[in-house]
CSV table of C-alpha atoms in Angstrom, one decimal:
chain,number,residue,atom,x,y,z
A,19,MET,CA,0.0,0.0,0.0
A,20,SER,CA,2.8,2.4,0.9
A,21,ASP,CA,4.4,1.8,-2.6
A,22,ASP,CA,1.1,2.6,-4.3
A,23,LEU,CA,0.7,5.8,-2.2
A,24,LEU,CA,4.3,6.9,-3.0
A,25,ASN,CA,3.8,6.2,-6.8
A,26,SER,CA,0.5,8.2,-6.7
A,27,ALA,CA,2.1,11.1,-4.9
A,28,LEU,CA,5.1,11.2,-7.3
A,29,ASN,CA,2.7,11.0,-10.3
A,30,LEU,CA,0.8,14.0,-8.8
A,31,VAL,CA,4.0,16.0,-8.4
A,32,ARG,CA,4.9,15.4,-12.0
A,33,ARG,CA,1.6,17.0,-13.1
A,34,LEU,CA,1.8,20.0,-10.9
A,35,PRO,CA,3.8,23.2,-11.8
A,36,PRO,CA,7.5,22.7,-11.1
A,37,SER,CA,7.8,26.3,-9.9
A,38,ASN,CA,5.5,25.5,-7.0
A,39,VAL,CA,7.1,22.1,-6.1
A,40,GLU,CA,7.9,23.2,-2.5
A,41,ASN,CA,4.2,24.0,-1.8
A,42,SER,CA,3.1,20.8,-3.5
A,43,LEU,CA,5.5,18.7,-1.6
A,44,ALA,CA,4.5,20.4,1.7
A,45,GLY,CA,0.9,19.6,1.0
A,46,LEU,CA,1.6,16.0,0.2
A,47,ILE,CA,3.7,15.5,3.4
A,48,GLU,CA,0.8,17.0,5.4
A,49,LEU,CA,-1.6,14.5,3.8
A,50,GLN,CA,0.7,11.5,4.1
A,51,PRO,CA,3.4,12.2,6.8
A,52,ASP,CA,4.5,8.5,6.6
A,53,LEU,CA,5.9,9.3,3.1
A,54,THR,CA,8.0,12.2,4.3
A,55,ASP,CA,11.4,10.6,3.9
A,56,ASP,CA,10.6,8.9,0.6
A,57,LEU,CA,9.1,12.1,-0.9
A,58,LEU,CA,12.1,14.2,0.1
A,59,ASN,CA,14.5,11.7,-1.4
A,60,HIS,CA,12.6,11.4,-4.7
A,61,VAL,CA,11.4,15.0,-5.4
A,62,ASP,CA,14.0,17.6,-6.4
A,63,GLN,CA,13.3,21.0,-4.9
A,64,PRO,CA,14.7,24.4,-6.0
A,65,LEU,CA,18.2,24.9,-4.7
A,66,LYS,CA,18.8,27.4,-1.9
A,67,ILE,CA,21.8,29.6,-1.2
A,68,GLU,CA,23.7,30.1,2.0
A,69,LYS,CA,26.4,32.6,2.9
A,70,ASP,CA,29.8,31.3,4.1
A,71,GLU,CA,30.8,34.0,6.5
A,72,LYS,CA,34.4,32.8,6.8
A,73,SER,CA,35.2,32.8,3.1
A,74,GLY,CA,32.7,35.5,2.1
A,75,LYS,CA,31.3,33.3,-0.7
A,76,ASN,CA,27.9,31.8,-1.3
A,77,PHE,CA,27.3,28.1,-1.5
A,78,ILE,CA,24.3,25.8,-2.3
A,79,GLN,CA,22.3,23.8,0.2
A,80,CYS,CA,21.5,20.2,-0.8
A,81,ASP,CA,21.2,16.7,0.8
A,82,TYR,CA,24.9,16.0,0.1
A,83,ASN,CA,26.2,18.8,2.4
A,84,ARG,CA,23.5,18.6,5.0
A,85,ASP,CA,23.9,17.2,8.6
A,86,GLY,CA,20.7,17.7,10.6
A,87,ASP,CA,19.6,21.3,10.0
A,88,SER,CA,23.1,22.6,9.1
A,89,TYR,CA,24.9,22.8,5.7
A,90,ARG,CA,28.6,22.5,5.0
A,91,SER,CA,30.3,25.1,2.8
A,92,PRO,CA,32.7,23.7,0.2
A,93,TRP,CA,34.9,26.8,0.5
A,94,SER,CA,35.7,26.7,4.3
A,95,ASN,CA,34.5,23.1,5.2
A,96,LYS,CA,32.5,24.8,8.0
A,97,TYR,CA,28.8,24.1,8.9
A,98,TYR,CA,26.2,26.8,9.0
A,99,PRO,CA,24.6,27.0,11.6
A,100,ASN,CA,27.8,25.7,13.3
A,101,ILE,CA,27.9,22.2,14.7
A,102,ASP,CA,30.8,20.5,16.3
A,103,ASP,CA,30.4,16.9,15.0
A,104,GLY,CA,29.2,17.4,11.5
A,105,PHE,CA,30.3,14.9,8.7
A,106,LEU,CA,33.5,15.9,6.9
A,107,PRO,CA,35.0,14.2,3.8
A,108,GLY,CA,38.3,12.4,4.2
A,109,LYS,CA,41.6,14.1,3.2
A,110,GLU,CA,41.7,12.7,-0.4
A,111,LEU,CA,38.0,13.5,-1.1
A,112,ARG,CA,38.4,17.0,0.4
A,113,GLU,CA,41.4,17.7,-1.8
A,114,MET,CA,39.4,16.7,-4.9
A,115,GLU,CA,36.4,18.7,-3.6
A,116,VAL,CA,38.5,21.9,-3.3
A,117,ALA,CA,40.0,21.4,-6.8
A,118,ALA,CA,36.6,20.6,-8.3
A,119,ASN,CA,35.0,23.7,-6.8
A,120,THR,CA,37.7,25.9,-8.4
A,121,VAL,CA,37.2,24.3,-11.8
A,122,PHE,CA,33.4,24.3,-11.7
A,123,ASP,CA,33.3,27.9,-10.5
A,124,SER,CA,35.3,29.0,-13.5
A,125,TYR,CA,32.9,27.0,-15.8
A,126,ARG,CA,29.9,28.7,-14.1
A,127,LYS,CA,31.3,32.2,-14.7
A,128,LEU,CA,32.1,31.5,-18.4
A,129,TYR,CA,28.9,29.6,-19.3
A,130,PHE,CA,26.2,31.1,-17.0
A,131,GLU,CA,27.7,34.6,-16.5
A,132,GLY,CA,26.5,34.6,-12.9
A,133,GLY,CA,24.8,32.4,-10.4
A,134,THR,CA,26.3,30.2,-7.7
A,135,SER,CA,28.0,26.8,-8.0
A,136,SER,CA,29.0,24.2,-5.4
A,137,VAL,CA,30.6,20.7,-5.6
A,138,TYR,CA,30.5,18.1,-2.8
A,139,PHE,CA,32.4,14.8,-2.5
A,140,PHE,CA,31.3,12.1,-0.2
A,141,ASP,CA,31.8,8.4,0.7
A,142,THR,CA,29.3,5.9,-0.5
A,143,GLU,CA,27.9,2.8,1.1
A,144,GLU,CA,29.1,0.3,-1.4
A,145,GLY,CA,32.2,-0.4,0.7
A,146,LYS,CA,34.5,-0.9,-2.2
A,147,SER,CA,37.9,0.6,-1.9
A,148,GLY,CA,38.2,3.7,-4.2
A,149,SER,CA,34.4,4.2,-4.6
A,150,PHE,CA,32.9,7.6,-3.8
A,151,GLY,CA,30.2,10.0,-4.9
A,152,ALA,CA,30.1,13.6,-5.9
A,153,CYS,CA,27.4,16.3,-6.6
A,154,PHE,CA,27.9,19.3,-8.9
A,155,LEU,CA,25.3,22.0,-8.6
A,156,ILE,CA,24.5,25.4,-10.2
A,157,HIS,CA,21.8,27.9,-9.2
A,158,LYS,CA,21.0,31.1,-11.1
A,159,ASP,CA,18.3,33.6,-10.6
A,160,VAL,CA,17.2,35.5,-13.7
A,161,GLU,CA,16.8,39.3,-13.4
A,162,LYS,CA,13.4,40.8,-14.1
A,163,ALA,CA,13.1,42.0,-17.7
A,164,GLY,CA,10.0,43.1,-19.6
A,165,SER,CA,7.2,40.7,-18.8
A,166,LEU,CA,9.5,38.3,-16.9
A,167,THR,CA,8.7,38.7,-13.2
A,168,THR,CA,10.7,35.8,-11.7
A,169,GLY,CA,12.9,33.1,-13.1
A,170,TRP,CA,15.6,30.6,-12.1
A,171,TRP,CA,17.7,27.7,-13.3
A,172,ASP,CA,18.9,24.8,-11.3
A,173,SER,CA,21.2,21.9,-12.4
A,174,ILE,CA,22.1,19.0,-10.2
A,175,HIS,CA,24.7,16.4,-11.4
A,176,VAL,CA,25.2,13.4,-9.1
A,177,PHE,CA,28.1,11.0,-9.8
A,178,GLU,CA,28.6,7.4,-8.5
A,179,VAL,CA,32.2,6.4,-9.0
A,180,GLN,CA,33.3,2.8,-8.6
A,181,PRO,CA,36.3,0.7,-9.5
A,182,LYS,CA,35.5,-1.3,-12.6
A,183,GLY,CA,37.2,-4.4,-11.2
A,184,GLY,CA,39.6,-6.8,-12.9
A,185,ASP,CA,43.3,-6.5,-13.4
A,186,ASP,CA,43.3,-2.8,-14.2
A,187,LYS,CA,43.3,-0.9,-10.9
A,188,ASN,CA,43.0,2.4,-12.7
A,189,ALA,CA,39.7,1.6,-14.5
A,190,PHE,CA,36.6,3.2,-13.0
A,191,THR,CA,32.9,3.3,-13.9
A,192,TYR,CA,31.2,6.7,-13.7
A,193,LYS,CA,27.4,6.8,-13.4
A,194,LEU,CA,25.9,10.3,-13.8
A,195,THR,CA,22.4,11.4,-13.0
A,196,SER,CA,21.6,15.0,-14.2
A,197,THR,CA,18.5,17.0,-13.4
A,198,VAL,CA,17.7,20.4,-14.8
A,199,MET,CA,14.9,22.6,-13.4
A,200,VAL,CA,13.8,25.8,-15.0
A,201,ALA,CA,11.1,28.2,-14.0
A,202,MET,CA,9.8,31.5,-15.6
A,203,LYS,CA,6.8,33.5,-14.6
A,204,LEU,CA,5.6,36.2,-17.0
A,205,THR,CA,2.9,38.8,-16.7
A,206,ASP,CA,1.7,41.6,-19.1
A,207,ASP,CA,-1.4,42.9,-20.6
A,208,LYS,CA,-1.2,40.7,-23.7
A,209,ILE,CA,-0.5,37.3,-22.3
A,210,GLY,CA,-1.8,37.8,-18.7
A,211,PHE,CA,-0.1,35.5,-16.3
A,212,THR,CA,2.0,32.6,-17.7
A,213,ASP,CA,4.1,30.0,-15.8
A,214,LEU,CA,6.7,28.4,-18.0
A,215,SER,CA,8.5,25.8,-15.9
A,216,GLY,CA,9.7,22.2,-16.2
A,217,ASN,CA,12.3,19.7,-15.3
A,218,MET,CA,14.2,16.9,-16.9
A,219,THR,CA,16.4,14.0,-15.6
A,220,GLN,CA,18.8,11.9,-17.7
A,221,GLN,CA,21.4,9.3,-16.8
A,222,ASP,CA,24.6,8.2,-18.5
A,223,GLN,CA,27.4,5.7,-17.6
A,224,LYS,CA,30.9,5.5,-19.0
A,225,ASN,CA,34.1,3.7,-18.2
A,226,ARG,CA,37.3,5.8,-17.9
A,227,THR,CA,40.9,5.0,-16.9
A,228,LEU,CA,43.1,7.2,-14.7
A,229,ASP,CA,46.6,8.0,-16.1
A,230,LYS,CA,49.0,10.9,-15.9
A,231,HIS,CA,46.8,13.1,-18.0
A,232,ASP,CA,43.4,12.2,-16.6
A,233,SER,CA,42.1,12.5,-13.0
A,234,HIS,CA,38.7,11.8,-11.5
A,235,ILE,CA,37.8,15.4,-11.9
A,236,SER,CA,38.6,15.6,-15.6
A,237,ASN,CA,36.8,12.3,-16.2
A,238,MET,CA,33.7,13.5,-14.5
A,239,GLY,CA,34.0,16.8,-16.5
């Protein structure tokens, strides 16, 4: 019965305006509180921005940098609001995270000409040596112009990286799940009120080998 309720709730979310997904999700959780965790795990919500007071930079809040009600900044590795025992990535993952944030921030500036980007690396539950996960995110608010009253763009790219196995210890499998959400609300005398919003999710998987020219970051890129 719970699976049927979850499928019905997810089908309903798909048919409601993506720009109002937070309100839709809150209503469904109020109707079916037992589905709270499943709905939060399956429904992508608009990304939110937090200020890292130590670095002076903004970062994106998501499930991959959350511990309780606090969120970790990729710039300073600090949690906001502050907590003393929050999860932190290991030394190797943190080094890749720092490098990836620098690269992805440059990509964001060149391609989006604004917005906020964040990258988070984390251990996975597979238990295989060398396996890990990463999440690359971009959020951009669109400035008001003409009939456009509000608008935003969110992209969420989640990687699962695992050793391919076999004799080649440098061969890895990269599984990517990408979700893009776009919302635009327009109002004028000719068209009245129009909500143009939608989302799309796609997956891809490729095998890559690490060598002196290629790293995990370049392979994921």
